[in-house]
mmCIF file of C-alpha atoms in Angstrom:
data_model
loop_
_atom_site.group_PDB
_atom_site.id
_atom_site.type_symbol
_atom_site.label_atom_id
_atom_site.label_comp_id
_atom_site.label_asym_id
_atom_site.label_seq_id
_atom_site.Cartn_x
_atom_site.Cartn_y
_atom_site.Cartn_z
ATOM 1 C CA ASP S 1075 101.413 -0.278 60.542
ATOM 2 C CA ALA S 1076 98.184 -1.662 62.024
ATOM 3 C CA GLY S 1077 97.958 0.896 64.805
ATOM 4 C CA VAL S 1078 96.374 0.185 68.166
ATOM 5 C CA ILE S 1079 93.745 -2.530 67.880
ATOM 6 C CA GLN S 1080 90.772 -2.753 70.214
ATOM 7 C CA SER S 1081 88.011 -5.315 70.458
ATOM 8 C CA PRO S 1082 85.122 -5.446 70.496
ATOM 9 C CA ARG S 1083 84.224 -2.155 68.806
ATOM 10 C CA HIS S 1084 80.742 -2.229 70.305
ATOM 11 C CA GLU S 1085 79.465 -4.062 73.346
ATOM 12 C CA VAL S 1086 75.937 -4.120 74.715
ATOM 13 C CA THR S 1087 75.403 -5.987 77.946
ATOM 14 C CA GLU S 1088 73.018 -6.201 80.828
ATOM 15 C CA MET S 1089 73.694 -4.846 84.271
ATOM 16 C CA GLY S 1090 75.569 -7.326 86.404
ATOM 17 C CA GLN S 1091 77.356 -9.035 83.564
ATOM 18 C CA GLU S 1092 81.123 -9.210 83.210
ATOM 19 C CA VAL S 1093 82.645 -7.193 80.393
ATOM 20 C CA THR S 1094 86.163 -7.655 79.009
ATOM 21 C CA LEU S 1095 87.727 -5.118 76.680
ATOM 22 C CA ARG S 1096 90.863 -5.980 74.752
ATOM 23 C CA CYS S 1097 93.761 -3.994 73.379
ATOM 24 C CA LYS S 1098 96.799 -4.705 71.241
ATOM 25 C CA PRO S 1099 99.280 -1.809 71.348
ATOM 26 C CA ILE S 1100 101.585 -0.770 68.528
ATOM 27 C CA SER S 1101 104.508 -3.148 68.369
ATOM 28 C CA GLY S 1102 107.544 -1.789 70.206
ATOM 29 C CA HIS S 1103 105.648 0.734 72.299
ATOM 30 C CA ASP S 1104 106.487 0.557 75.990
ATOM 31 C CA TYR S 1105 103.526 2.437 77.454
ATOM 32 C CA LEU S 1106 99.867 1.430 77.366
ATOM 33 C CA PHE S 1107 96.964 3.500 78.612
ATOM 34 C CA TRP S 1108 93.280 2.896 79.241
ATOM 35 C CA TYR S 1109 90.895 5.868 79.060
ATOM 36 C CA ARG S 1110 87.165 6.307 79.432
ATOM 37 C CA GLN S 1111 85.235 9.062 77.625
ATOM 38 C CA THR S 1112 81.750 10.306 78.439
ATOM 39 C CA MET S 1113 79.931 13.503 77.582
ATOM 40 C CA MET S 1114 79.751 14.478 81.244
ATOM 41 C CA ARG S 1115 83.336 13.762 82.309
ATOM 42 C CA GLY S 1116 85.321 13.948 79.077
ATOM 43 C CA LEU S 1117 88.392 11.758 78.622
ATOM 44 C CA GLU S 1118 89.606 10.225 81.878
ATOM 45 C CA LEU S 1119 92.793 8.241 82.397
ATOM 46 C CA LEU S 1120 91.967 4.981 84.166
ATOM 47 C CA ILE S 1121 95.330 3.220 84.345
ATOM 48 C CA TYR S 1122 98.629 3.032 82.532
ATOM 49 C CA PHE S 1123 101.394 0.475 82.180
ATOM 50 C CA ASN S 1124 105.088 0.769 81.455
ATOM 51 C CA ASN S 1125 106.794 -2.371 80.183
ATOM 52 C CA ASN S 1126 103.713 -4.389 81.238
ATOM 53 C CA VAL S 1127 103.831 -3.096 84.822
ATOM 54 C CA PRO S 1128 100.936 -0.972 86.145
ATOM 55 C CA ILE S 1129 102.311 2.439 87.092
ATOM 56 C CA ASP S 1130 99.249 4.395 88.153
ATOM 57 C CA ASP S 1131 95.764 2.992 88.651
ATOM 58 C CA SER S 1132 94.408 5.901 90.664
ATOM 59 C CA GLY S 1133 91.901 6.644 87.924
ATOM 60 C CA MET S 1134 90.201 3.264 88.171
ATOM 61 C CA PRO S 1135 86.729 4.117 89.463
ATOM 62 C CA GLU S 1136 86.282 1.269 91.918
ATOM 63 C CA ASP S 1137 87.023 -2.360 92.613
ATOM 64 C CA ARG S 1138 84.695 -3.487 89.856
ATOM 65 C CA PHE S 1139 87.357 -2.400 87.367
ATOM 66 C CA SER S 1140 90.578 -4.309 86.812
ATOM 67 C CA ALA S 1141 93.256 -4.211 84.129
ATOM 68 C CA LYS S 1142 96.028 -6.572 83.181
ATOM 69 C CA MET S 1143 98.894 -6.627 80.743
ATOM 70 C CA PRO S 1144 100.238 -10.171 80.623
ATOM 71 C CA ASN S 1145 102.674 -9.376 77.809
ATOM 72 C CA ALA S 1146 103.874 -6.512 75.649
ATOM 73 C CA SER S 1147 101.272 -7.105 72.949
ATOM 74 C CA PHE S 1148 98.065 -7.516 74.914
ATOM 75 C CA SER S 1149 96.034 -5.853 77.643
ATOM 76 C CA THR S 1150 92.551 -6.284 79.052
ATOM 77 C CA LEU S 1151 90.192 -4.053 80.986
ATOM 78 C CA LYS S 1152 87.548 -5.966 82.892
ATOM 79 C CA ILE S 1153 84.391 -4.692 84.556
ATOM 80 C CA GLN S 1154 82.657 -7.078 86.928
ATOM 81 C CA PRO S 1155 79.806 -6.576 87.638
ATOM 82 C CA SER S 1156 78.904 -3.926 85.077
ATOM 83 C CA GLU S 1157 76.496 -1.090 85.827
ATOM 84 C CA PRO S 1158 74.598 1.348 83.558
ATOM 85 C CA ARG S 1159 76.867 4.218 84.685
ATOM 86 C CA ASP S 1160 79.808 2.350 83.119
ATOM 87 C CA SER S 1161 78.362 3.110 79.673
ATOM 88 C CA ALA S 1162 81.055 5.053 77.808
ATOM 89 C CA VAL S 1163 83.659 4.807 75.084
ATOM 90 C CA TYR S 1164 86.795 3.090 76.334
ATOM 91 C CA PHE S 1165 90.009 3.947 74.524
ATOM 92 C CA CYS S 1166 93.325 2.185 74.657
ATOM 93 C CA ALA S 1167 96.436 4.130 73.676
ATOM 94 C CA SER S 1168 100.116 3.324 73.414
ATOM 95 C CA SER S 1169 103.287 5.348 73.203
ATOM 96 C CA LEU S 1170 107.025 5.068 72.962
ATOM 97 C CA LEU S 1171 108.895 7.136 75.503
ATOM 98 C CA ALA S 1172 111.975 7.597 73.380
ATOM 99 C CA GLY S 1173 112.687 7.318 69.713
ATOM 100 C CA GLY S 1174 109.461 8.659 68.291
ATOM 101 C CA PRO S 1175 109.126 11.957 66.434
ATOM 102 C CA VAL S 1176 107.176 13.504 69.292
ATOM 103 C CA LEU S 1177 108.102 12.667 72.844
ATOM 104 C CA TYR S 1178 105.093 11.260 74.699
ATOM 105 C CA GLU S 1179 102.814 11.183 71.635
ATOM 106 C CA GLN S 1180 100.025 8.736 72.348
ATOM 107 C CA TYR S 1181 98.387 6.707 69.603
ATOM 108 C CA PHE S 1182 94.784 5.839 70.310
ATOM 109 C CA GLY S 1183 92.810 2.828 69.216
ATOM 110 C CA PRO S 1184 89.344 3.256 67.694
ATOM 111 C CA GLY S 1185 87.674 2.662 71.057
ATOM 112 C CA THR S 1186 85.059 0.275 72.395
ATOM 113 C CA ARG S 1187 81.584 1.732 72.772
ATOM 114 C CA LEU S 1188 80.076 0.056 75.835
ATOM 115 C CA THR S 1189 76.384 0.187 76.657
ATOM 116 C CA VAL S 1190 75.155 -1.369 79.888
ATOM 117 C CA THR S 1191 71.374 -1.700 80.115
ATOM 118 C CA ARG P 261 88.383 22.245 89.886
ATOM 119 C CA LYS P 262 89.529 20.206 86.892
ATOM 120 C CA GLU P 263 93.231 19.936 86.265
ATOM 121 C CA VAL P 264 92.858 21.104 82.654
ATOM 122 C CA GLU P 265 90.119 23.604 81.818
ATOM 123 C CA GLN P 266 88.871 24.531 78.374
ATOM 124 C CA ASP P 267 86.011 26.598 77.040
ATOM 125 C CA PRO P 268 83.660 23.876 75.707
ATOM 126 C CA GLY P 269 82.277 26.100 72.960
ATOM 127 C CA PRO P 270 80.829 25.372 70.550
ATOM 128 C CA PHE P 271 82.596 27.781 68.257
ATOM 129 C CA ASN P 272 80.724 28.275 64.992
ATOM 130 C CA VAL P 273 82.792 30.196 62.448
ATOM 131 C CA PRO P 274 82.648 30.815 58.697
ATOM 132 C CA GLU P 275 85.258 29.450 56.339
ATOM 133 C CA GLY P 276 88.333 31.629 56.267
ATOM 134 C CA ALA P 277 87.885 32.925 59.814
ATOM 135 C CA THR P 278 90.555 32.955 62.478
ATOM 136 C CA VAL P 279 89.625 31.238 65.722
ATOM 137 C CA ALA P 280 91.476 30.910 69.027
ATOM 138 C CA PHE P 281 91.083 28.354 71.795
ATOM 139 C CA ASN P 282 92.351 28.754 75.311
ATOM 140 C CA CYS P 283 93.265 26.305 78.008
ATOM 141 C CA THR P 284 94.476 26.604 81.590
ATOM 142 C CA TYR P 285 96.093 23.983 83.770
ATOM 143 C CA SER P 286 96.483 23.789 87.515
ATOM 144 C CA ASN P 287 99.550 21.607 88.052
ATOM 145 C CA SER P 288 102.554 23.904 87.899
ATOM 146 C CA ALA P 289 104.882 20.898 87.693
ATOM 147 C CA SER P 290 103.457 19.900 84.316
ATOM 148 C CA GLN P 291 106.211 19.240 81.861
ATOM 149 C CA SER P 292 104.885 19.108 78.335
ATOM 150 C CA PHE P 293 101.805 20.208 76.474
ATOM 151 C CA PHE P 294 99.845 19.215 73.399
ATOM 152 C CA TRP P 295 96.769 19.823 71.320
ATOM 153 C CA TYR P 296 94.875 16.775 70.121
ATOM 154 C CA ARG P 297 92.055 16.715 67.624
ATOM 155 C CA GLN P 298 89.051 14.406 67.862
ATOM 156 C CA ASP P 299 86.568 13.981 65.049
ATOM 157 C CA CYS P 300 83.013 12.907 65.820
ATOM 158 C CA ARG P 301 82.906 9.266 66.988
ATOM 159 C CA LYS P 302 86.615 8.842 66.330
ATOM 160 C CA GLU P 303 89.706 8.555 68.471
ATOM 161 C CA PRO P 304 91.850 11.558 69.503
ATOM 162 C CA LYS P 305 94.899 12.227 67.348
ATOM 163 C CA LEU P 306 97.888 14.441 68.021
ATOM 164 C CA LEU P 307 97.617 17.813 66.296
ATOM 165 C CA MET P 308 100.760 19.448 67.621
ATOM 166 C CA SER P 309 103.043 19.798 70.598
ATOM 167 C CA VAL P 310 103.247 23.141 72.369
ATOM 168 C CA TYR P 311 106.658 24.619 73.099
ATOM 169 C CA SER P 312 107.582 27.464 75.412
ATOM 170 C CA SER P 313 108.779 29.597 72.537
ATOM 171 C CA GLY P 314 105.552 29.071 70.635
ATOM 172 C CA ASN P 315 105.352 27.022 67.486
ATOM 173 C CA GLU P 316 103.570 27.053 64.180
ATOM 174 C CA ASP P 317 102.465 24.311 61.815
ATOM 175 C CA GLY P 318 100.902 25.732 58.689
ATOM 176 C CA ARG P 319 97.685 27.479 59.676
ATOM 177 C CA PHE P 320 98.004 26.387 63.302
ATOM 178 C CA THR P 321 99.905 28.285 65.992
ATOM 179 C CA ALA P 322 100.316 27.109 69.582
ATOM 180 C CA GLN P 323 101.488 29.219 72.491
ATOM 181 C CA LEU P 324 102.436 28.373 76.067
ATOM 182 C CA ASN P 325 102.665 30.730 79.027
ATOM 183 C CA ARG P 326 104.119 28.790 81.949
ATOM 184 C CA ALA P 327 103.857 31.712 84.376
ATOM 185 C CA SER P 328 100.105 31.983 83.788
ATOM 186 C CA GLN P 329 99.689 28.239 83.201
ATOM 187 C CA TYR P 330 97.923 28.998 79.972
ATOM 188 C CA ILE P 331 97.972 27.354 76.540
ATOM 189 C CA SER P 332 96.410 28.580 73.330
ATOM 190 C CA LEU P 333 95.741 27.353 69.806
ATOM 191 C CA LEU P 334 95.136 29.703 66.897
ATOM 192 C CA ILE P 335 93.686 28.484 63.615
ATOM 193 C CA ARG P 336 93.940 30.827 60.658
ATOM 194 C CA ASP P 337 91.965 30.627 57.412
ATOM 195 C CA SER P 338 89.595 27.989 58.795
ATOM 196 C CA LYS P 339 88.590 25.131 56.508
ATOM 197 C CA LEU P 340 85.485 22.978 56.654
ATOM 198 C CA SER P 341 87.776 20.065 57.455
ATOM 199 C CA ASP P 342 88.892 21.792 60.661
ATOM 200 C CA SER P 343 85.507 21.021 62.213
ATOM 201 C CA ALA P 344 86.280 18.803 65.203
ATOM 202 C CA THR P 345 86.792 18.878 68.956
ATOM 203 C CA TYR P 346 90.170 20.189 70.080
ATOM 204 C CA LEU P 347 91.590 18.721 73.264
ATOM 205 C CA CYS P 348 94.168 20.478 75.400
ATOM 206 C CA VAL P 349 96.543 17.942 76.944
ATOM 207 C CA VAL P 350 99.034 18.352 79.763
ATOM 208 C CA ASN P 351 101.709 15.831 80.664
ATOM 209 C CA ARG P 352 102.254 15.770 84.427
ATOM 210 C CA GLN P 353 105.215 13.419 84.424
ATOM 211 C CA HIS P 354 106.310 10.063 83.124
ATOM 212 C CA ASN P 355 103.796 10.042 80.308
ATOM 213 C CA ASP P 356 100.832 10.719 82.619
ATOM 214 C CA MET P 357 98.589 12.805 80.367
ATOM 215 C CA ARG P 358 95.585 14.834 81.505
ATOM 216 C CA PHE P 359 93.051 15.849 78.912
ATOM 217 C CA GLY P 360 90.766 18.841 78.891
ATOM 218 C CA ALA P 361 87.110 18.278 78.082
ATOM 219 C CA GLY P 362 87.618 19.706 74.614
ATOM 220 C CA THR P 363 86.416 22.668 72.589
ATOM 221 C CA ARG P 364 84.065 21.945 69.720
ATOM 222 C CA LEU P 365 84.626 23.835 66.476
ATOM 223 C CA THR P 366 82.240 23.928 63.528
ATOM 224 C CA VAL P 367 83.376 25.698 60.371
ATOM 225 C CA LYS P 368 80.514 26.614 58.080
ATOM 226 C CA PRO P 369 80.543 27.428 54.363
#
């Protein structure tokens, strides 16, 4: 099993540029999550999808952030325009509500380390 | 106040020691509870679920007190490989997880 795949693994960009982070969840999983982790704020839930539909985006910091899930095997998190305070590790995770060994267990991707200069 | 609070540590213990982590949560409607482990510069991974009756997995024991909204993790006979950050996680509803900031553990020879 390939696990959750994220790309790119590292991204360095200048303030004002558009950044797009990509995620491929585990095949068959019906939930997909985007998190952001910083030393100051820890791991924060930004948005999650169920069956490709956004369920809760209350964690999205502001209008500069947007997320889409056009199909069950792909999601993007876009930041436009990016700012230095967006520098963080962004994790994508997926889960299967029913049928797994642990209800609600989330499987995380390796993360994208974003640096905005 | 954060929804899930943990002592950030760090906890520095010798091999073979017993160490306990605590966590409190504020949402009384929370439905399920977990401990995740995160190694340095890696992604979080599920360590164990936490059940009301308490549960054990080898050297690890998790306890839940719903009345006090308190969760604990006990590690016995610590190994060097236990060095990591331990994240307390609370599921509000419908797979909406809230993570604590984590407690860092370093086990020394």
